[in-house]
Amino acid sequence: KEEVKEQMIQVSARRENGKTVYRVEDKEVPRDALPAELTRFVRATKHTTLLLDAGADVPFGDTVYVEDQAKGAGMEQVLLLAPTSAKQP
């Protein structure tokens, strides 16, 4: 986990009370503030890799939104954690 903090910016997306809640480094960030927050982290840390931990119940569009905002903030790579509770077809 320390390696992740030293090399990446971590974002989580979870469904809470029927909506997607985003957290950047464990700090809750409103959807419309996500672009500015990611840009701030890139400038402050110089990290250009984002580790996205999206819950299995998070809509695909919300996951893509985080990826798009990461690219817009200057991140070069987005890594996705596989949901642990994903249902098998």
GROMACS .gro file of C-alpha atoms in nm:
model
   89
    1LYS     CA    1   0.000   0.000   0.000
    2GLU     CA    2   0.289   0.240   0.067
    3GLU     CA    3   0.418   0.184  -0.288
    4VAL     CA    4   0.081   0.291  -0.422
    5LYS     CA    5   0.090   0.615  -0.219
    6GLU     CA    6   0.443   0.693  -0.338
    7GLN     CA    7   0.371   0.636  -0.707
    8MET     CA    8  -0.001   0.678  -0.776
    9ILE     CA    9  -0.307   0.882  -0.697
   10GLN     CA   10  -0.583   0.659  -0.566
   11VAL     CA   11  -0.948   0.723  -0.648
   12SER     CA   12  -1.238   0.512  -0.531
   13ALA     CA   13  -1.594   0.513  -0.660
   14ARG     CA   14  -1.871   0.353  -0.454
   15ARG     CA   15  -2.250   0.351  -0.466
   16GLU     CA   16  -2.395   0.507  -0.152
   17ASN     CA   17  -2.764   0.587  -0.110
   18GLY     CA   18  -2.826   0.537  -0.481
   19LYS     CA   19  -2.550   0.762  -0.611
   20THR     CA   20  -2.183   0.728  -0.695
   21VAL     CA   21  -1.950   0.878  -0.436
   22TYR     CA   22  -1.593   0.960  -0.539
   23ARG     CA   23  -1.296   0.972  -0.302
   24VAL     CA   24  -0.949   1.097  -0.393
   25GLU     CA   25  -0.694   0.962  -0.147
   26ASP     CA   26  -0.981   0.884   0.098
   27LYS     CA   27  -1.124   1.239   0.078
   28GLU     CA   28  -1.479   1.259  -0.055
   29VAL     CA   29  -1.493   1.480  -0.364
   30PRO     CA   30  -1.814   1.590  -0.542
   31ARG     CA   31  -1.838   1.476  -0.905
   32ASP     CA   32  -1.815   1.831  -1.043
   33ALA     CA   33  -1.501   1.901  -0.834
   34LEU     CA   34  -1.320   1.586  -0.948
   35PRO     CA   35  -1.137   1.746  -1.245
   36ALA     CA   36  -0.990   2.026  -1.031
   37GLU     CA   37  -0.898   1.788  -0.748
   38LEU     CA   38  -0.716   1.550  -0.982
   39THR     CA   39  -0.531   1.839  -1.147
   40ARG     CA   40  -0.428   1.967  -0.804
   41PHE     CA   41  -0.294   1.623  -0.706
   42VAL     CA   42  -0.098   1.587  -1.031
   43ARG     CA   43   0.063   1.929  -0.982
   44ALA     CA   44   0.137   1.871  -0.614
   45THR     CA   45   0.269   1.516  -0.635
   46LYS     CA   46   0.389   1.487  -0.998
   47HIS     CA   47   0.223   1.144  -1.002
   48THR     CA   48   0.084   1.058  -1.344
   49THR     CA   49  -0.072   0.720  -1.268
   50LEU     CA   50  -0.420   0.684  -1.123
   51LEU     CA   51  -0.535   0.370  -0.942
   52LEU     CA   52  -0.913   0.347  -0.976
   53ASP     CA   53  -1.099   0.126  -0.730
   54ALA     CA   54  -1.460   0.115  -0.850
   55GLY     CA   55  -1.722  -0.097  -0.678
   56ALA     CA   56  -1.893  -0.370  -0.879
   57ASP     CA   57  -2.222  -0.178  -0.859
   58VAL     CA   58  -2.081   0.150  -0.994
   59PRO     CA   59  -2.223   0.224  -1.341
   60PHE     CA   60  -1.971   0.188  -1.623
   61GLY     CA   61  -2.028   0.550  -1.726
   62ASP     CA   62  -1.915   0.672  -1.385
   63THR     CA   63  -1.595   0.470  -1.416
   64VAL     CA   64  -1.529   0.613  -1.763
   65TYR     CA   65  -1.592   0.963  -1.624
   66VAL     CA   66  -1.306   0.919  -1.374
   67GLU     CA   67  -1.079   0.788  -1.649
   68ASP     CA   68  -1.160   1.086  -1.873
   69GLN     CA   69  -1.099   1.335  -1.592
   70ALA     CA   70  -0.767   1.168  -1.508
   71LYS     CA   71  -0.650   1.204  -1.868
   72GLY     CA   72  -0.766   1.567  -1.869
   73ALA     CA   73  -0.565   1.630  -1.552
   74GLY     CA   74  -0.248   1.510  -1.725
   75MET     CA   75  -0.233   1.154  -1.602
   76GLU     CA   76  -0.065   0.915  -1.841
   77GLN     CA   77  -0.201   0.589  -1.708
   78VAL     CA   78  -0.518   0.466  -1.534
   79LEU     CA   79  -0.507   0.129  -1.362
   80LEU     CA   80  -0.833  -0.039  -1.265
   81LEU     CA   81  -0.868  -0.265  -0.963
   82ALA     CA   82  -1.092  -0.561  -1.038
   83PRO     CA   83  -1.400  -0.557  -0.814
   84THR     CA   84  -1.384  -0.838  -0.561
   85SER     CA   85  -1.759  -0.892  -0.561
   86ALA     CA   86  -1.811  -0.899  -0.937
   87LYS     CA   87  -2.077  -1.145  -1.045
   88GLN     CA   88  -1.971  -1.410  -1.291
   89PRO     CA   89  -2.198  -1.452  -1.598
   0.00000   0.00000   0.00000
